[in-house]
mmCIF file with all atom_site columns, C-alpha atoms and ligand atoms in Angstrom:
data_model
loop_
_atom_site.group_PDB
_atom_site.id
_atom_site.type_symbol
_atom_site.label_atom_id
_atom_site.label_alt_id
_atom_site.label_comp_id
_atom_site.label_asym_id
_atom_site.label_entity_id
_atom_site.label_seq_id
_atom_site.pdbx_PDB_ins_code
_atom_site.Cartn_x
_atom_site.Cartn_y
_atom_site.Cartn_z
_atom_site.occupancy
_atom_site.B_iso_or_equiv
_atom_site.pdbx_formal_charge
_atom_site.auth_seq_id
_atom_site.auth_comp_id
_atom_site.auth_asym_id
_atom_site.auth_atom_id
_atom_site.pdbx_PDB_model_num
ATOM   1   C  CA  . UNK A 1 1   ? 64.175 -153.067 -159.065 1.00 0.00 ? 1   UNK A CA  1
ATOM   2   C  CA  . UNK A 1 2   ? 63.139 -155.831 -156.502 1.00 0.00 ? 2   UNK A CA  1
ATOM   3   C  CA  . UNK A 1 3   ? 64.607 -155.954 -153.274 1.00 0.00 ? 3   UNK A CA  1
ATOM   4   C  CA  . UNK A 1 4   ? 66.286 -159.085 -151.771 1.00 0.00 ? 4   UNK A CA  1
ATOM   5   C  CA  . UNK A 1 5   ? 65.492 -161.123 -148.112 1.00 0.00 ? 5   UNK A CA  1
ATOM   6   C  CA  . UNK A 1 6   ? 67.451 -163.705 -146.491 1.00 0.00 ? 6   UNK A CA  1
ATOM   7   C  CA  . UNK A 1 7   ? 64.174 -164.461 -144.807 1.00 0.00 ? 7   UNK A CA  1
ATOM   8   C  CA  . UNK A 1 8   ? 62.599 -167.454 -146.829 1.00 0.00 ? 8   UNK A CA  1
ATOM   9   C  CA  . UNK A 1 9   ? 59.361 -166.674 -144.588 1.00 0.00 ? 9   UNK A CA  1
ATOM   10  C  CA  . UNK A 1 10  ? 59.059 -163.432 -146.290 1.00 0.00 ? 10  UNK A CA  1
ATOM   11  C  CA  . UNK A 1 11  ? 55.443 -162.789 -147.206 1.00 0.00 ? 11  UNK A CA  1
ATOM   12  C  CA  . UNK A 1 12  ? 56.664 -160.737 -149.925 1.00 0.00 ? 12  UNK A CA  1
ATOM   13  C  CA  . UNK A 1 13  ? 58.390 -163.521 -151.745 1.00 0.00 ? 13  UNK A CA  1
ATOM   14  C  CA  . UNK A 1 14  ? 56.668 -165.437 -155.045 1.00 0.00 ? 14  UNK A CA  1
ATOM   15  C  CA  . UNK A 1 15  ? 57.364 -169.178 -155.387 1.00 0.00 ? 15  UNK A CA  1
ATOM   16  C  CA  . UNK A 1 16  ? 57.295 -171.452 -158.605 1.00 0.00 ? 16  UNK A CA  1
ATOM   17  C  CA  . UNK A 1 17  ? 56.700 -170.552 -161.742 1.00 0.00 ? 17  UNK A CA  1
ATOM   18  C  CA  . UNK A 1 18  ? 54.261 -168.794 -163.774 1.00 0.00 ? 18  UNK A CA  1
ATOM   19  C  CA  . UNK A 1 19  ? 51.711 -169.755 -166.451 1.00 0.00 ? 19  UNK A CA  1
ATOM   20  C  CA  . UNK A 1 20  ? 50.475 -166.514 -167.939 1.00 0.00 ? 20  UNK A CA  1
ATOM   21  C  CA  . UNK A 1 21  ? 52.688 -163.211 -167.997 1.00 0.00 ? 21  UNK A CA  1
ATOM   22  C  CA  . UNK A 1 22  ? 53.541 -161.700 -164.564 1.00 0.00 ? 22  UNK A CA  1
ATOM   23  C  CA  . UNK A 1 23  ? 55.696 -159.068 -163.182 1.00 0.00 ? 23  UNK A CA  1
ATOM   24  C  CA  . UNK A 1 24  ? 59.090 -159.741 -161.191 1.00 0.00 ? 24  UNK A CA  1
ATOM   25  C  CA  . UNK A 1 25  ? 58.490 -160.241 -157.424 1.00 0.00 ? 25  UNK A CA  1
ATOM   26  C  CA  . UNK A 1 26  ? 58.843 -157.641 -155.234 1.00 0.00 ? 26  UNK A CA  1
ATOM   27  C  CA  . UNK A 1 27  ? 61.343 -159.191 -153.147 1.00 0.00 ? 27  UNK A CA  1
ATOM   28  C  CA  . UNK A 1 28  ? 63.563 -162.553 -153.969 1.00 0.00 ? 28  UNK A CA  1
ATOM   29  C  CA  . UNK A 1 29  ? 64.958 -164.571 -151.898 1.00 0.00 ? 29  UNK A CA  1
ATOM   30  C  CA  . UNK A 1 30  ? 68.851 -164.603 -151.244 1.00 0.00 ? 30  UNK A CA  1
ATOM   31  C  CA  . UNK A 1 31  ? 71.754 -166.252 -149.270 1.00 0.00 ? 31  UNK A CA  1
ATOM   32  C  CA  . UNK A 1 32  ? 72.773 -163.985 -147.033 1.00 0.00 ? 32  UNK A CA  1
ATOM   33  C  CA  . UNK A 1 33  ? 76.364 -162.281 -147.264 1.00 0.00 ? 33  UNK A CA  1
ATOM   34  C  CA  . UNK A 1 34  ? 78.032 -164.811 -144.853 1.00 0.00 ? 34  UNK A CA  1
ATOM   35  C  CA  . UNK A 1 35  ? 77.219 -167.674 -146.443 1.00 0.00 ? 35  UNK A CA  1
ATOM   36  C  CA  . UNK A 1 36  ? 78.067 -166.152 -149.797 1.00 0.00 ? 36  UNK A CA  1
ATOM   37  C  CA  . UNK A 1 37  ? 81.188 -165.450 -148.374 1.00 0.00 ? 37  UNK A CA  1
ATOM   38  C  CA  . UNK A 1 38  ? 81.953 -169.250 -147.166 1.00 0.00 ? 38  UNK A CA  1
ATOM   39  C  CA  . UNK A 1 39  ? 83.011 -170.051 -151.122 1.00 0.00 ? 39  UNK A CA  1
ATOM   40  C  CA  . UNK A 1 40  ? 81.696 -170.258 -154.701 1.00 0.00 ? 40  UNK A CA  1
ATOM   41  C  CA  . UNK A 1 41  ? 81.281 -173.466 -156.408 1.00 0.00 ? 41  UNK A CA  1
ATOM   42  C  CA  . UNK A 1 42  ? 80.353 -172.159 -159.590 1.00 0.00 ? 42  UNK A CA  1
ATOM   43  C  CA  . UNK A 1 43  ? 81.975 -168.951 -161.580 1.00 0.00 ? 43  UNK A CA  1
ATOM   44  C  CA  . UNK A 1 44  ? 79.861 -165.763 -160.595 1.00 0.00 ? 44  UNK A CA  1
ATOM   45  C  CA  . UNK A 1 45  ? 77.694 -164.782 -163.592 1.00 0.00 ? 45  UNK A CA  1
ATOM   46  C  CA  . UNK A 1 46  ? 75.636 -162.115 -164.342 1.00 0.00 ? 46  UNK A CA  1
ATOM   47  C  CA  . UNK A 1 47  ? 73.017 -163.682 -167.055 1.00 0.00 ? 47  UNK A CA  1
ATOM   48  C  CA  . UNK A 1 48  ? 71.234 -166.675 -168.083 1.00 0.00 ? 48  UNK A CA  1
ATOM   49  C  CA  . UNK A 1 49  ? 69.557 -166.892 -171.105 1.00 0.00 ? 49  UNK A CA  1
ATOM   50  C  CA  . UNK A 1 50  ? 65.981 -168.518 -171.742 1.00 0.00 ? 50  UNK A CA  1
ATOM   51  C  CA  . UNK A 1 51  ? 66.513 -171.483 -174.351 1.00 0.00 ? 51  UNK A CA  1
ATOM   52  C  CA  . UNK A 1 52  ? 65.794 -172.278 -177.744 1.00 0.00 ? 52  UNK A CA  1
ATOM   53  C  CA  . UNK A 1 53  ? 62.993 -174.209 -177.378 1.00 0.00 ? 53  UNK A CA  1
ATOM   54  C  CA  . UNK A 1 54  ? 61.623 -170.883 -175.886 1.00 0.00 ? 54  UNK A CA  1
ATOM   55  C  CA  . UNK A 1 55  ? 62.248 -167.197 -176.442 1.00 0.00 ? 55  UNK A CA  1
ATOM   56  C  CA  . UNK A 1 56  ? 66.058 -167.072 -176.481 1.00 0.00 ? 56  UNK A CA  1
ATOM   57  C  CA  . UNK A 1 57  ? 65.968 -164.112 -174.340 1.00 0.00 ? 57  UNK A CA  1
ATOM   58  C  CA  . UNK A 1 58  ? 68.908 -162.827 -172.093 1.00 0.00 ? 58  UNK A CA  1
ATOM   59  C  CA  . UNK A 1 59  ? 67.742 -161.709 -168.434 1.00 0.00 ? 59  UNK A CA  1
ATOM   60  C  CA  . UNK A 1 60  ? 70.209 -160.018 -166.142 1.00 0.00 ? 60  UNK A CA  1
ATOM   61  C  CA  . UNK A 1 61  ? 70.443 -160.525 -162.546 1.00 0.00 ? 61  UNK A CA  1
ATOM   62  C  CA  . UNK A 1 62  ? 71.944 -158.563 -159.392 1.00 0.00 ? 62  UNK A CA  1
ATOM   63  C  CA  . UNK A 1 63  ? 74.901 -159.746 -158.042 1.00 0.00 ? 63  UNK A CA  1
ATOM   64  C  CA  . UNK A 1 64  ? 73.365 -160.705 -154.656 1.00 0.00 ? 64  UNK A CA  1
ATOM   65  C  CA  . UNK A 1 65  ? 71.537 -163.549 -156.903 1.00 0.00 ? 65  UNK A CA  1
ATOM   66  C  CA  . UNK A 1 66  ? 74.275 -164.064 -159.022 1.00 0.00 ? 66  UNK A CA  1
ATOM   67  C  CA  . UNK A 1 67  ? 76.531 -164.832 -156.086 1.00 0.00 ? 67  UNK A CA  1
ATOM   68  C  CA  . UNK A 1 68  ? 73.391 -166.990 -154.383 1.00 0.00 ? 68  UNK A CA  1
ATOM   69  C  CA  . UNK A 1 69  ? 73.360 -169.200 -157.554 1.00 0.00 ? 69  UNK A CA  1
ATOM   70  C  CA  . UNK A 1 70  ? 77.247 -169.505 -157.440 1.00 0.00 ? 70  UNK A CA  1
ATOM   71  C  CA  . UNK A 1 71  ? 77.437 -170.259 -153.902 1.00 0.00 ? 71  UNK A CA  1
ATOM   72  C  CA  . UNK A 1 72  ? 74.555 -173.125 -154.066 1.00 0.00 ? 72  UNK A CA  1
ATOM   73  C  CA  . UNK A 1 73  ? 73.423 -173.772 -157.849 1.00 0.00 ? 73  UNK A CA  1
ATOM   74  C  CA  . UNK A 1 74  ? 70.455 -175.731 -156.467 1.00 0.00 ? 74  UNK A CA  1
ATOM   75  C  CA  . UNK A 1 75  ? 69.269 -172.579 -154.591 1.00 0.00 ? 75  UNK A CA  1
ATOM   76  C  CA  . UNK A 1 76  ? 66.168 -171.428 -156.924 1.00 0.00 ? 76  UNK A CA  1
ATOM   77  C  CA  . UNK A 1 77  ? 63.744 -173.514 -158.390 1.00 0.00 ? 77  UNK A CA  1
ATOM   78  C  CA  . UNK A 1 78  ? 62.076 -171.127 -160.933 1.00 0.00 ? 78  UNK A CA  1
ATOM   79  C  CA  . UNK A 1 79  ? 63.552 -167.776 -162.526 1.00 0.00 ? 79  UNK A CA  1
ATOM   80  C  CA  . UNK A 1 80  ? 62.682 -164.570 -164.098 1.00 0.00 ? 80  UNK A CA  1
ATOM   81  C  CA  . UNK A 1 81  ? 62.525 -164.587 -167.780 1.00 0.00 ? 81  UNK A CA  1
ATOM   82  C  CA  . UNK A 1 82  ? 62.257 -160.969 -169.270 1.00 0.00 ? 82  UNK A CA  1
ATOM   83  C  CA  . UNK A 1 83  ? 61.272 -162.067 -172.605 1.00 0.00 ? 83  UNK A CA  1
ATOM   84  C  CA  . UNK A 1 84  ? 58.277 -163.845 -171.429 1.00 0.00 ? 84  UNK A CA  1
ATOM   85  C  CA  . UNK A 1 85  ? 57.489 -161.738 -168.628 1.00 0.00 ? 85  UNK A CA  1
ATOM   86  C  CA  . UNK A 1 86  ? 57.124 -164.689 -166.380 1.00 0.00 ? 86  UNK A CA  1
ATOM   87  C  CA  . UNK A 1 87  ? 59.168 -166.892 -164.105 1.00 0.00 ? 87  UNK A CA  1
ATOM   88  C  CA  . UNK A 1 88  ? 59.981 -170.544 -165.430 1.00 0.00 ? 88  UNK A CA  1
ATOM   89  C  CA  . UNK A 1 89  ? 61.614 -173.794 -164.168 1.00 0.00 ? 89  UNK A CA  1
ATOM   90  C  CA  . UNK A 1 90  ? 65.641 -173.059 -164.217 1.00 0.00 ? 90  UNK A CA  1
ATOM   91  C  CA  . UNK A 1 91  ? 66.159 -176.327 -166.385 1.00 0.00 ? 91  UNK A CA  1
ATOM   92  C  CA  . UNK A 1 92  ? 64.798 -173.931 -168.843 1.00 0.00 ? 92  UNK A CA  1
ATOM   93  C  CA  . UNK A 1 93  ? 67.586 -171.393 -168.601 1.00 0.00 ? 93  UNK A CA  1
ATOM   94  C  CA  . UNK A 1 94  ? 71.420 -171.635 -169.701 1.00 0.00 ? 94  UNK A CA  1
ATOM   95  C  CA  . UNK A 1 95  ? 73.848 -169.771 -168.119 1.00 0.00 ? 95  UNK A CA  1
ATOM   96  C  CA  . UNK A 1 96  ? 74.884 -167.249 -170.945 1.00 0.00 ? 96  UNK A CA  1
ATOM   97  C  CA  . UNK A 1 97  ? 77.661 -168.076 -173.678 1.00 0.00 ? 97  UNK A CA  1
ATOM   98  C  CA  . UNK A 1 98  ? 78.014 -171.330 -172.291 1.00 0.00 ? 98  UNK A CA  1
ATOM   99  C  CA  . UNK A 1 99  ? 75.253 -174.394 -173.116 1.00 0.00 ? 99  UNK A CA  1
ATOM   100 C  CA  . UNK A 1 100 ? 75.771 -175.302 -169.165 1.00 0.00 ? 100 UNK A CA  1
ATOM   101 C  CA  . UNK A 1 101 ? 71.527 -175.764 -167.853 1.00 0.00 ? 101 UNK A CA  1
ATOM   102 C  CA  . UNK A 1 102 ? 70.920 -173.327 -164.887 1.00 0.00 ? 102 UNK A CA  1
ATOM   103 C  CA  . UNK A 1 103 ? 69.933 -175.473 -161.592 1.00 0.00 ? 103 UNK A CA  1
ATOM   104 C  CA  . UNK A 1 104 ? 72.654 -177.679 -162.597 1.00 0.00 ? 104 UNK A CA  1
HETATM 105 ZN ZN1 . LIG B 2 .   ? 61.560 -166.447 -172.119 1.00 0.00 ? 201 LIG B ZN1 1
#
């Protein structure tokens, strides 16, 4: 399980995506509690699901990132994909049982 850092200067922290198979970070990037706590602008959810043009795989995320993404959908540029081992441009991604784009 990867641990999570307010810190964006983090030398821990990956950034963009990836072209081969890779594993998850050891530490990603959050908002911290505060400014989670200022206000959602998106529901809270808990998985996103890698599209149809790729491998249509459902990834789950903690609730520290789930909250991050609701709190500022613009927040991560790239994001884990379990099926394909690797992290990949949000547009990628929809948030699942909805066709709404991740990053959007
Ligand atoms: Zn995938």
């Amino acid at each position: 399980m990867s641990e999570h850092t307010t810190d964006p200067t983090d030398p821990r922290l990956g950034h963009g995506a990836d072209q081969e198979p890779a594993p998850q970070n050891e530490v990603y990037l959050i908002l911290s509690e505060e400014e989670r706590a200022k206000g959602f602008v998106r529901p809270v959810r808990r998985s996103y699901v890698h599209d149809q043009a790729s491998c249509g795989a459902v990834t789950r995320m903690s609730e520290a990132i789930a909250e991050t993404y609701a709190r500022n959908p613009l927040f991560y540029g790239s994001t884990y994909c379990v099926g394909c081992g690797m992290h990949r441009p949000v547009a990628e991604f929809v948030w699942d049982g909805t066709t709404e784009r991740v990053g959007s």
